[in-house]
mmCIF file of C-alpha atoms in Angstrom:
data_model
loop_
_atom_site.group_PDB
_atom_site.id
_atom_site.type_symbol
_atom_site.label_atom_id
_atom_site.label_comp_id
_atom_site.label_asym_id
_atom_site.label_seq_id
_atom_site.Cartn_x
_atom_site.Cartn_y
_atom_site.Cartn_z
ATOM 1 C CA MET V 1387 140.585 16.148 65.651
ATOM 2 C CA GLU V 1388 143.589 14.143 66.822
ATOM 3 C CA THR V 1389 144.393 14.036 70.523
ATOM 4 C CA ALA V 1390 147.714 15.856 70.071
ATOM 5 C CA GLU V 1391 146.089 18.564 67.940
ATOM 6 C CA ARG V 1392 143.319 19.030 70.461
ATOM 7 C CA ASN V 1393 145.817 19.346 73.278
ATOM 8 C CA ALA V 1394 147.890 21.884 71.320
ATOM 9 C CA ARG V 1395 144.747 23.910 70.667
ATOM 10 C CA ASP V 1396 143.751 23.760 74.341
ATOM 11 C CA ARG V 1397 147.242 24.877 75.407
ATOM 12 C CA ALA V 1398 147.061 27.803 73.006
ATOM 13 C CA TRP V 1399 143.725 28.798 74.533
ATOM 14 C CA LEU V 1400 145.177 28.564 78.046
ATOM 15 C CA SER V 1401 148.131 30.736 77.013
ATOM 16 C CA ALA V 1402 145.750 33.311 75.569
ATOM 17 C CA ILE V 1403 143.685 33.263 78.768
ATOM 18 C CA ALA V 1404 146.832 33.776 80.843
ATOM 19 C CA ALA V 1405 147.875 36.709 78.616
ATOM 20 C CA GLY V 1406 144.452 38.341 78.962
ATOM 21 C CA GLY V 1407 142.886 40.973 76.727
ATOM 22 C CA ARG V 1408 140.318 40.398 73.995
ATOM 23 C CA ASP V 1409 142.092 37.257 72.814
ATOM 24 C CA GLY V 1410 141.937 35.892 76.333
ATOM 25 C CA GLU V 1411 138.212 36.490 76.524
ATOM 26 C CA ARG V 1412 137.679 34.772 73.188
ATOM 27 C CA ALA V 1413 139.798 31.836 74.372
ATOM 28 C CA VAL V 1414 137.699 31.472 77.543
ATOM 29 C CA ALA V 1415 134.546 31.342 75.431
ATOM 30 C CA ALA V 1416 136.073 28.817 73.025
ATOM 31 C CA LEU V 1417 137.377 26.560 75.782
ATOM 32 C CA PHE V 1418 134.048 26.735 77.594
ATOM 33 C CA ARG V 1419 132.055 25.870 74.488
ATOM 34 C CA GLU V 1420 134.361 22.952 73.778
ATOM 35 C CA TYR V 1421 134.085 21.398 77.223
ATOM 36 C CA ARG V 1422 130.724 22.531 78.507
ATOM 37 C CA ARG V 1423 128.590 19.619 77.372
ATOM 38 C CA PRO V 1424 130.936 16.742 78.214
ATOM 39 C CA LEU V 1425 131.711 18.347 81.573
ATOM 40 C CA LEU V 1426 128.026 18.749 82.355
ATOM 41 C CA ALA V 1427 127.497 15.084 81.561
ATOM 42 C CA PHE V 1428 130.508 14.268 83.748
ATOM 43 C CA LEU V 1429 129.174 16.290 86.674
ATOM 44 C CA ILE V 1430 125.711 14.796 86.333
ATOM 45 C CA ARG V 1431 127.239 11.317 86.335
ATOM 46 C CA HIS V 1432 128.948 12.347 89.561
ATOM 47 C CA GLY V 1433 125.560 12.874 91.117
ATOM 48 C CA ALA V 1434 124.954 16.591 90.520
ATOM 49 C CA GLN V 1435 121.487 17.717 89.474
ATOM 50 C CA GLN V 1436 121.331 19.756 86.253
ATOM 51 C CA ASP V 1437 121.183 23.145 88.037
ATOM 52 C CA LEU V 1438 123.992 22.308 90.427
ATOM 53 C CA ALA V 1439 125.993 20.888 87.526
ATOM 54 C CA GLU V 1440 125.719 24.251 85.697
ATOM 55 C CA ASP V 1441 126.921 26.070 88.830
ATOM 56 C CA LEU V 1442 129.782 23.644 89.322
ATOM 57 C CA LEU V 1443 130.696 23.975 85.665
ATOM 58 C CA GLN V 1444 130.955 27.744 85.995
ATOM 59 C CA GLU V 1445 133.131 27.271 89.067
ATOM 60 C CA VAL V 1446 135.367 24.890 87.101
ATOM 61 C CA PHE V 1447 136.000 27.602 84.524
ATOM 62 C CA VAL V 1448 136.526 30.304 87.126
ATOM 63 C CA ARG V 1449 139.320 28.109 88.477
ATOM 64 C CA VAL V 1450 140.654 27.367 85.022
ATOM 65 C CA VAL V 1451 140.900 31.098 84.276
ATOM 66 C CA ARG V 1452 142.353 31.877 87.682
ATOM 67 C CA HIS V 1453 145.073 29.242 87.367
ATOM 68 C CA ALA V 1454 145.672 29.255 83.600
ATOM 69 C CA GLU V 1455 148.994 31.005 84.062
ATOM 70 C CA GLY V 1456 150.224 28.303 86.426
ATOM 71 C CA PHE V 1457 149.264 25.335 84.236
ATOM 72 C CA ARG V 1458 152.399 23.202 84.129
ATOM 73 C CA GLY V 1459 151.499 21.355 80.968
ATOM 74 C CA GLU V 1460 152.835 17.943 81.993
ATOM 75 C CA ALA V 1461 149.606 16.233 80.952
ATOM 76 C CA ALA V 1462 146.656 17.030 78.707
ATOM 77 C CA VAL V 1463 144.754 20.244 79.390
ATOM 78 C CA SER V 1464 141.548 18.201 79.408
ATOM 79 C CA SER V 1465 142.809 15.977 82.246
ATOM 80 C CA TRP V 1466 143.586 19.102 84.286
ATOM 81 C CA ILE V 1467 140.109 20.506 83.651
ATOM 82 C CA TYR V 1468 138.451 17.208 84.530
ATOM 83 C CA GLN V 1469 140.593 16.978 87.651
ATOM 84 C CA ILE V 1470 139.210 20.343 88.768
ATOM 85 C CA ALA V 1471 135.669 19.196 87.947
ATOM 86 C CA ARG V 1472 136.166 15.951 89.806
ATOM 87 C CA ASN V 1473 137.391 17.729 92.931
ATOM 88 C CA LEU V 1474 134.488 20.150 92.831
ATOM 89 C CA ALA V 1475 131.968 17.368 92.311
ATOM 90 C CA THR V 1476 133.487 15.451 95.208
ATOM 91 C CA ASP V 1477 133.349 18.520 97.442
ATOM 92 C CA ALA V 1478 129.744 19.132 96.410
ATOM 93 C CA ALA V 1479 128.806 15.596 97.330
ATOM 94 C CA ARG V 1480 130.658 16.115 100.667
ATOM 95 C CA ALA V 1481 132.291 12.715 100.357
ATOM 96 C CA PRO V 1482 133.704 10.651 97.550
ATOM 97 C CA ARG V 1483 131.378 8.054 96.158
ATOM 98 C CA ARG V 1484 132.230 4.635 97.360
ATOM 99 C CA GLU V 1485 132.570 1.832 94.929
ATOM 100 C CA GLU V 1486 129.993 -0.874 95.195
ATOM 101 C CA HIS V 1487 131.280 -4.219 96.357
ATOM 102 C CA LEU V 1488 129.179 -6.949 94.830
ATOM 103 C CA ASP V 1489 128.106 -9.992 96.757
ATOM 104 C CA ASP V 1490 126.857 -13.193 95.100
ATOM 105 C CA GLU V 1491 123.412 -11.712 94.629
ATOM 106 C CA GLY V 1492 124.900 -8.615 93.046
ATOM 107 C CA TRP V 1493 126.931 -10.659 90.631
ATOM 108 C CA GLN V 1494 123.846 -12.654 89.670
ATOM 109 C CA ARG V 1495 122.058 -9.355 89.002
ATOM 110 C CA VAL V 1496 124.910 -8.232 86.778
ATOM 111 C CA ALA V 1497 124.875 -11.555 84.949
ATOM 112 C CA ASP V 1498 121.134 -11.237 84.372
ATOM 113 C CA GLU V 1499 121.407 -7.633 83.252
ATOM 114 C CA THR V 1500 124.198 -8.333 80.832
ATOM 115 C CA ALA V 1501 122.810 -11.540 79.382
ATOM 116 C CA CYS V 1502 123.062 -10.959 75.658
ATOM 117 C CA SER V 1503 121.312 -12.256 72.623
ATOM 118 C CA THR V 1504 123.594 -13.844 70.052
ATOM 119 C CA GLY V 1505 121.061 -13.694 67.258
ATOM 120 C CA GLY V 1506 120.866 -11.101 64.443
ATOM 121 C CA ASP V 1507 123.629 -8.540 63.749
ATOM 122 C CA ALA V 1508 126.604 -9.699 65.780
ATOM 123 C CA LYS V 1509 128.159 -6.226 66.019
ATOM 124 C CA ALA V 1510 124.893 -4.663 67.197
ATOM 125 C CA ALA V 1511 124.417 -7.494 69.689
ATOM 126 C CA LEU V 1512 127.970 -6.943 70.941
ATOM 127 C CA ASP V 1513 127.345 -3.210 71.358
ATOM 128 C CA GLU V 1514 124.134 -3.843 73.233
ATOM 129 C CA CYS V 1515 125.832 -6.337 75.499
ATOM 130 C CA VAL V 1516 128.838 -4.085 76.165
ATOM 131 C CA ASN V 1517 126.494 -1.160 76.773
ATOM 132 C CA THR V 1518 124.657 -3.076 79.482
ATOM 133 C CA GLY V 1519 127.891 -4.399 80.979
ATOM 134 C CA PHE V 1520 129.556 -0.987 80.995
ATOM 135 C CA ALA V 1521 126.487 0.605 82.609
ATOM 136 C CA ALA V 1522 126.653 -1.982 85.401
ATOM 137 C CA PHE V 1523 130.409 -1.425 85.694
ATOM 138 C CA GLY V 1524 129.815 2.338 85.913
ATOM 139 C CA ARG V 1525 127.365 1.893 88.764
ATOM 140 C CA ALA V 1526 129.784 -0.336 90.650
ATOM 141 C CA HIS V 1527 132.960 1.617 89.849
ATOM 142 C CA PRO V 1528 132.049 5.187 88.821
ATOM 143 C CA GLU V 1529 135.580 6.561 89.022
ATOM 144 C CA ARG V 1530 137.069 3.729 87.001
ATOM 145 C CA ALA V 1531 134.321 4.085 84.391
ATOM 146 C CA GLU V 1532 135.069 7.801 84.192
ATOM 147 C CA ALA V 1533 138.743 7.166 83.531
ATOM 148 C CA LEU V 1534 137.769 4.884 80.651
ATOM 149 C CA ARG V 1535 135.355 7.473 79.268
ATOM 150 C CA ARG V 1536 138.078 10.096 79.213
ATOM 151 C CA ALA V 1537 140.493 7.684 77.575
ATOM 152 C CA ALA V 1538 137.917 6.973 74.853
ATOM 153 C CA LEU V 1539 136.613 10.515 74.411
ATOM 154 C CA ASP V 1540 139.722 12.620 74.984
ATOM 155 C CA GLY V 1541 142.460 10.153 74.114
ATOM 156 C CA TRP V 1542 144.010 10.298 77.538
ATOM 157 C CA SER V 1543 147.278 8.498 78.129
ATOM 158 C CA VAL V 1544 148.282 6.911 81.440
ATOM 159 C CA ARG V 1545 149.886 10.231 82.408
ATOM 160 C CA ASP V 1546 146.676 12.142 81.732
ATOM 161 C CA VAL V 1547 144.629 9.695 83.773
ATOM 162 C CA ALA V 1548 147.261 10.012 86.536
ATOM 163 C CA GLN V 1549 146.735 13.767 86.657
ATOM 164 C CA PHE V 1550 142.970 13.341 86.717
ATOM 165 C CA LEU V 1551 143.196 10.879 89.616
ATOM 166 C CA GLU V 1552 146.046 12.773 91.275
ATOM 167 C CA ARG V 1553 148.166 9.633 91.446
ATOM 168 C CA THR V 1554 151.616 8.692 90.250
ATOM 169 C CA GLU V 1555 151.922 7.175 86.790
ATOM 170 C CA ALA V 1556 153.007 3.821 88.229
ATOM 171 C CA ALA V 1557 150.010 3.728 90.567
ATOM 172 C CA THR V 1558 147.739 4.762 87.714
ATOM 173 C CA ARG V 1559 149.078 2.015 85.474
ATOM 174 C CA GLU V 1560 148.216 -0.508 88.162
ATOM 175 C CA TYR V 1561 144.843 1.158 88.669
ATOM 176 C CA LEU V 1562 144.021 0.938 84.970
ATOM 177 C CA SER V 1563 145.109 -2.683 84.803
ATOM 178 C CA GLN V 1564 142.748 -3.476 87.655
ATOM 179 C CA CYS V 1565 140.127 -1.386 85.950
ATOM 180 C CA ARG V 1566 140.348 -3.415 82.757
ATOM 181 C CA LYS V 1567 140.320 -6.663 84.732
ATOM 182 C CA ARG V 1568 137.159 -5.664 86.611
ATOM 183 C CA LEU V 1569 135.489 -4.397 83.475
ATOM 184 C CA ARG V 1570 136.087 -7.756 81.816
ATOM 185 C CA GLU V 1571 134.202 -9.429 84.654
ATOM 186 C CA PHE V 1572 131.218 -7.276 83.758
ATOM 187 C CA LEU V 1573 131.675 -8.023 80.059
ATOM 188 C CA GLU V 1574 132.003 -11.756 80.553
ATOM 189 C CA PRO V 1575 128.568 -12.470 78.994
ATOM 190 C CA CYS V 1576 129.760 -10.646 75.852
ATOM 191 C CA ARG V 1577 132.784 -12.911 75.373
ATOM 192 C CA THR V 1578 131.123 -15.074 72.749
ATOM 193 C CA LEU V 1579 130.385 -11.986 70.621
ATOM 194 C CA ILE V 1580 133.915 -10.591 70.735
ATOM 195 C CA VAL V 1581 136.198 -11.278 67.785
ATOM 196 C CA GLU V 1582 139.739 -9.923 67.889
ATOM 197 C CA GLU V 1583 141.475 -10.080 64.551
ATOM 198 C CA ASP V 1584 145.143 -10.174 65.540
ATOM 199 C CA MET E 42 150.898 11.677 73.606
ATOM 200 C CA THR E 43 153.248 8.867 74.506
ATOM 201 C CA GLN E 44 153.697 5.913 72.191
ATOM 202 C CA PRO E 45 152.150 2.635 73.321
ATOM 203 C CA GLN E 46 154.581 0.847 75.615
ATOM 204 C CA ASP E 47 152.706 -2.279 76.532
ATOM 205 C CA ASP E 48 149.371 -4.003 76.337
ATOM 206 C CA LEU E 49 147.715 -1.404 78.589
ATOM 207 C CA ASP E 50 148.902 1.480 76.407
ATOM 208 C CA ARG E 51 147.632 -0.310 73.328
ATOM 209 C CA TRP E 52 144.292 -0.904 74.995
ATOM 210 C CA LEU E 53 144.010 2.819 75.825
ATOM 211 C CA ALA E 54 144.992 3.719 72.255
ATOM 212 C CA GLU E 55 142.270 1.391 70.969
ATOM 213 C CA LEU E 56 139.737 2.974 73.303
ATOM 214 C CA ALA E 57 140.758 6.389 71.943
ATOM 215 C CA GLY E 58 140.294 5.164 68.373
ATOM 216 C CA GLN E 59 143.986 5.522 67.605
ATOM 217 C CA ASP E 60 144.523 1.805 66.949
ATOM 218 C CA MET E 61 141.812 -0.055 65.068
ATOM 219 C CA ALA E 62 143.848 -3.124 64.106
ATOM 220 C CA ARG E 63 141.840 -5.649 66.089
ATOM 221 C CA GLY E 64 138.644 -4.936 64.198
ATOM 222 C CA ALA E 65 135.157 -3.652 64.926
ATOM 223 C CA ARG E 66 134.168 -6.641 67.065
ATOM 224 C CA SER E 67 137.077 -6.311 69.459
ATOM 225 C CA GLU E 68 136.322 -5.503 73.068
ATOM 226 C CA PRO E 69 137.961 -2.028 73.129
ATOM 227 C CA GLN E 70 136.287 -0.922 69.912
ATOM 228 C CA ALA E 71 132.874 -2.078 71.107
ATOM 229 C CA LEU E 72 133.488 -0.273 74.390
ATOM 230 C CA ARG E 73 134.537 2.851 72.483
ATOM 231 C CA ARG E 74 131.306 2.834 70.459
ATOM 232 C CA VAL E 75 129.272 2.453 73.633
ATOM 233 C CA ILE E 76 131.079 5.351 75.351
ATOM 234 C CA LEU E 77 130.777 7.633 72.304
ATOM 235 C CA ASN E 78 127.065 6.856 72.023
ATOM 236 C CA GLU E 79 126.524 7.491 75.746
ATOM 237 C CA ALA E 80 128.401 10.822 75.552
ATOM 238 C CA SER E 81 126.412 11.893 72.519
ATOM 239 C CA GLN E 82 123.109 11.255 74.303
ATOM 240 C CA GLN E 83 124.177 12.997 77.513
ATOM 241 C CA GLU E 84 125.585 16.032 75.748
ATOM 242 C CA GLN E 85 122.248 16.637 74.054
ATOM 243 C CA LEU E 86 120.793 17.402 77.483
ATOM 244 C CA ALA E 87 122.741 20.663 77.686
ATOM 245 C CA THR E 88 121.023 23.658 76.137
ATOM 246 C CA ASP E 89 121.901 27.171 75.104
ATOM 247 C CA ASP E 90 125.671 27.387 74.966
ATOM 248 C CA ASP E 91 125.507 31.116 74.160
ATOM 249 C CA GLN E 92 123.623 32.041 77.297
ATOM 250 C CA ALA E 93 125.863 29.886 79.486
ATOM 251 C CA THR E 94 128.958 31.446 77.889
ATOM 252 C CA GLU E 95 127.661 34.965 78.516
ATOM 253 C CA GLN E 96 126.887 34.104 82.136
ATOM 254 C CA LEU E 97 130.410 32.792 82.607
ATOM 255 C CA LEU E 98 132.035 35.844 80.975
ATOM 256 C CA PHE E 99 129.851 38.149 83.068
ATOM 257 C CA ARG E 100 131.001 36.463 86.253
ATOM 258 C CA LEU E 101 134.651 36.492 85.191
ATOM 259 C CA ARG E 102 134.425 40.222 84.411
ATOM 260 C CA ARG E 103 132.640 40.934 87.677
ATOM 261 C CA GLU E 104 135.337 39.109 89.627
ATOM 262 C CA GLY E 105 138.085 40.872 87.687
ATOM 263 C CA LEU E 106 139.485 37.634 86.342
ATOM 264 C CA LEU E 107 139.545 38.708 82.705
ATOM 265 C CA LYS E 108 142.641 40.777 82.957
ATOM 266 C CA ARG E 109 143.642 43.408 80.477
ATOM 267 C CA ARG E 110 146.561 42.524 78.297
ATOM 268 C CA ARG E 111 149.802 43.815 79.735
ATOM 269 C CA LEU E 112 151.918 46.059 77.516
ATOM 270 C CA PRO E 113 155.680 45.745 77.439
ATOM 271 C CA ALA E 114 157.582 48.717 78.917
ATOM 272 C CA TRP E 115 158.188 50.255 75.489
ATOM 273 C CA GLY E 116 154.475 49.876 74.802
ATOM 274 C CA TYR E 117 153.577 52.060 77.754
ATOM 275 C CA ALA E 118 156.118 54.693 76.650
ATOM 276 C CA LEU E 119 154.733 54.645 73.104
ATOM 277 C CA ALA E 120 151.143 54.819 74.348
ATOM 278 C CA ALA E 121 151.983 57.768 76.626
ATOM 279 C CA THR E 122 153.733 59.613 73.785
ATOM 280 C CA LEU E 123 150.850 59.053 71.396
ATOM 281 C CA ALA E 124 148.329 60.136 74.019
ATOM 282 C CA ALA E 125 150.280 63.323 74.746
ATOM 283 C CA ALA E 126 150.576 64.079 71.031
ATOM 284 C CA ALA E 127 146.858 63.519 70.510
ATOM 285 C CA ILE E 128 145.954 65.805 73.410
ATOM 286 C CA GLY E 129 148.353 68.423 72.128
ATOM 287 C CA LEU E 130 146.870 68.344 68.646
ATOM 288 C CA PHE E 131 143.368 68.568 70.074
ATOM 289 C CA VAL E 132 144.236 71.560 72.214
ATOM 290 C CA LEU E 133 145.951 73.303 69.303
ATOM 291 C CA ARG E 134 142.998 72.660 67.038
ATOM 292 C CA GLU E 135 140.255 73.575 69.470
ATOM 293 C CA SER E 136 141.823 76.532 71.229
ATOM 294 C CA PRO E 137 141.997 80.054 69.751
ATOM 295 C CA SER E 138 145.455 81.301 69.006
ATOM 296 C CA PRO E 139 146.516 83.155 72.120
ATOM 297 C CA ALA E 140 146.421 86.881 71.832
ATOM 298 C CA PRO E 141 148.776 88.899 73.939
ATOM 299 C CA GLU E 142 145.849 90.670 75.524
ATOM 300 C CA GLY E 143 143.766 87.558 76.109
ATOM 301 C CA VAL E 144 140.768 87.656 73.831
ATOM 302 C CA ALA E 145 137.635 86.191 75.349
ATOM 303 C CA TYR E 146 135.519 84.587 72.677
ATOM 304 C CA GLY E 147 131.849 85.339 73.033
ATOM 305 C CA GLU E 148 129.482 88.175 73.510
ATOM 306 C CA PRO E 149 130.561 91.002 75.799
ATOM 307 C CA PRO E 150 128.600 91.247 79.033
ATOM 308 C CA ILE E 151 125.365 93.210 79.111
ATOM 309 C CA TRP E 152 126.039 96.474 80.917
ATOM 310 C CA ARG E 153 123.330 98.188 82.818
ATOM 311 C CA GLY E 154 123.467 101.838 83.772
ATOM 312 C CA ALA E 155 125.494 104.576 82.121
ATOM 313 C CA PHE E 156 128.427 103.858 79.850
ATOM 314 C CA ALA E 157 129.907 105.349 76.715
ATOM 315 C CA GLN E 158 129.968 103.204 73.599
ATOM 316 C CA PHE E 159 132.039 103.909 70.471
ATOM 317 C CA GLU E 160 132.530 102.190 67.143
ATOM 318 C CA VAL E 161 135.843 102.088 65.281
ATOM 319 C CA ARG E 162 136.049 100.700 61.755
ATOM 320 C CA GLY E 163 139.298 99.510 60.260
ATOM 321 C CA ARG E 164 141.065 96.800 58.271
ATOM 322 C CA ALA E 165 142.473 95.038 61.299
ATOM 323 C CA PRO E 166 139.937 95.270 64.110
ATOM 324 C CA ARG E 167 141.607 92.638 66.212
ATOM 325 C CA ALA E 168 145.044 94.211 66.042
ATOM 326 C CA SER E 169 143.546 97.613 66.844
ATOM 327 C CA ALA E 170 141.640 96.236 69.824
ATOM 328 C CA GLU E 171 144.701 94.453 71.141
ATOM 329 C CA LYS E 172 146.818 97.572 70.732
ATOM 330 C CA LEU E 173 144.346 99.620 72.771
ATOM 331 C CA VAL E 174 144.049 97.039 75.514
ATOM 332 C CA GLY E 175 147.828 96.640 75.668
ATOM 333 C CA ALA E 176 148.288 100.355 76.077
ATOM 334 C CA LEU E 177 145.554 100.661 78.744
ATOM 335 C CA ARG E 178 147.009 97.788 80.762
ATOM 336 C CA ALA E 179 150.439 99.306 80.453
ATOM 337 C CA ALA E 180 148.954 102.450 81.976
ATOM 338 C CA GLY E 181 147.491 100.436 84.845
ATOM 339 C CA VAL E 182 143.936 100.352 83.561
ATOM 340 C CA GLN E 183 141.983 97.090 83.512
ATOM 341 C CA ALA E 184 140.574 96.285 80.026
ATOM 342 C CA ASP E 185 139.102 93.191 78.336
ATOM 343 C CA ILE E 186 138.586 92.086 74.764
ATOM 344 C CA TYR E 187 135.579 90.090 73.535
ATOM 345 C CA ALA E 188 135.415 88.635 70.070
ATOM 346 C CA LEU E 189 132.150 87.816 68.329
ATOM 347 C CA GLY E 190 132.551 87.072 64.676
ATOM 348 C CA ALA E 191 134.718 89.805 63.174
ATOM 349 C CA VAL E 192 133.795 92.332 65.858
ATOM 350 C CA TYR E 193 136.257 92.907 68.691
ATOM 351 C CA THR E 194 134.896 94.760 71.689
ATOM 352 C CA VAL E 195 137.101 96.457 74.315
ATOM 353 C CA ASP E 196 135.527 97.097 77.700
ATOM 354 C CA THR E 197 137.215 99.265 80.276
ATOM 355 C CA GLU E 198 136.434 101.536 83.182
ATOM 356 C CA LEU E 199 138.372 104.776 83.326
ATOM 357 C CA ALA E 200 138.978 106.377 86.654
ATOM 358 C CA ALA E 201 139.298 110.145 87.157
ATOM 359 C CA PRO E 202 141.478 111.896 86.553
ATOM 360 C CA LEU E 203 142.350 110.499 83.104
ATOM 361 C CA SER E 204 146.053 110.220 82.491
ATOM 362 C CA ALA E 205 147.559 111.808 79.408
ATOM 363 C CA ALA E 206 148.690 108.432 78.138
ATOM 364 C CA VAL E 207 145.184 107.010 78.327
ATOM 365 C CA GLN E 208 143.621 110.028 76.689
ATOM 366 C CA ALA E 209 146.221 109.840 73.888
ATOM 367 C CA GLN E 210 145.311 106.194 73.122
ATOM 368 C CA PHE E 211 141.646 107.064 72.633
ATOM 369 C CA GLN E 212 142.385 110.248 70.763
ATOM 370 C CA ALA E 213 144.464 108.237 68.286
ATOM 371 C CA LEU E 214 141.237 106.361 67.504
ATOM 372 C CA GLY E 215 139.265 109.593 67.164
ATOM 373 C CA ILE E 216 137.490 109.089 70.455
ATOM 374 C CA ALA E 217 137.116 111.658 73.248
ATOM 375 C CA VAL E 218 136.513 109.852 76.523
ATOM 376 C CA LYS E 219 135.523 110.830 80.045
ATOM 377 C CA PRO E 220 135.944 108.900 83.290
ATOM 378 C CA GLY E 221 133.459 106.033 83.583
ATOM 379 C CA ARG E 222 132.722 102.809 81.754
ATOM 380 C CA VAL E 223 133.770 102.777 78.113
ATOM 381 C CA ARG E 224 133.005 100.211 75.396
ATOM 382 C CA VAL E 225 134.751 100.402 72.020
ATOM 383 C CA GLU E 226 133.657 98.113 69.187
ATOM 384 C CA PHE E 227 136.279 97.485 66.483
ATOM 385 C CA LYS E 228 134.637 96.391 63.238
ATOM 386 C CA PRO E 229 136.041 95.693 59.772
#
């Protein structure tokens, strides 16, 4: 499903939830089923154990239902839901996770971890290399990695990421530029496998 | 979604799979495959969507967050009218047609001790019973009607001395009464 279609569907569900009745109940169930699994994965990545993640997830949807009527609709519904999840996960962890600052030894570790084979299927080798590099990036910069996941999985624009991070669009644009720059440092060993056609 | 404005927007569009022009071995497309694969593996950890959904709905109901749909003002008026009409129809259907003398449907009470009992047969037992009761009440005598099937029973207690009007009512039915409890059964 296209990003715009998905967002239109999500908005329709939110409207139904705000209106209440049987349709509202069905919309809650549909929205929950749509987002449950990716949100659980998101919460677990934010450090929640499976049980706590289920509790937090339920709390996310309690808040979604409670505030559905007030959803302003300036960004994607998904970015609003993930923003709620992010805040809850942060509260649950008591403090935001700090990004890891790598020293020389850390960078050497990353270089070793992401050292890639150039033999065999080049696309598979690239995927393996990027997988290792992105995992290392995610450990060092969990919030930045999450923004990229949402962009890939939910088609978030800069505005959607801005809502998720609770920043202005201009600040988010700068944040994402830095994000891409730092990611490329982690993907440096994959450079020889990357081919860009235009 | 906004249209790509610069290199960053294009990069995001490529990550989202909306722009595939740079080919499968481009950095954003490789990153997209990695993220999709990671999400697929993590989402398999979650089990039993149905149970989790029911638990959520239960909590939302318990906390009163699943509100009932609001009706517009005309909706409430229409609902009230329909409800009143339905109640009215039910009452009309279930209730006996009111008799002027207030027929009680059911068996007459079991009397113990002495009382006089008479039987009157006629084409219109109900009308006859109601006529008698009406006349007795008009003369200041308490009387009740009980209906069981086609039999209408009039119960009354006549005090001494009997008035001429009361005696005349019973005599019209062919009954000679004395003071005391009297039961007259009107049968078809």
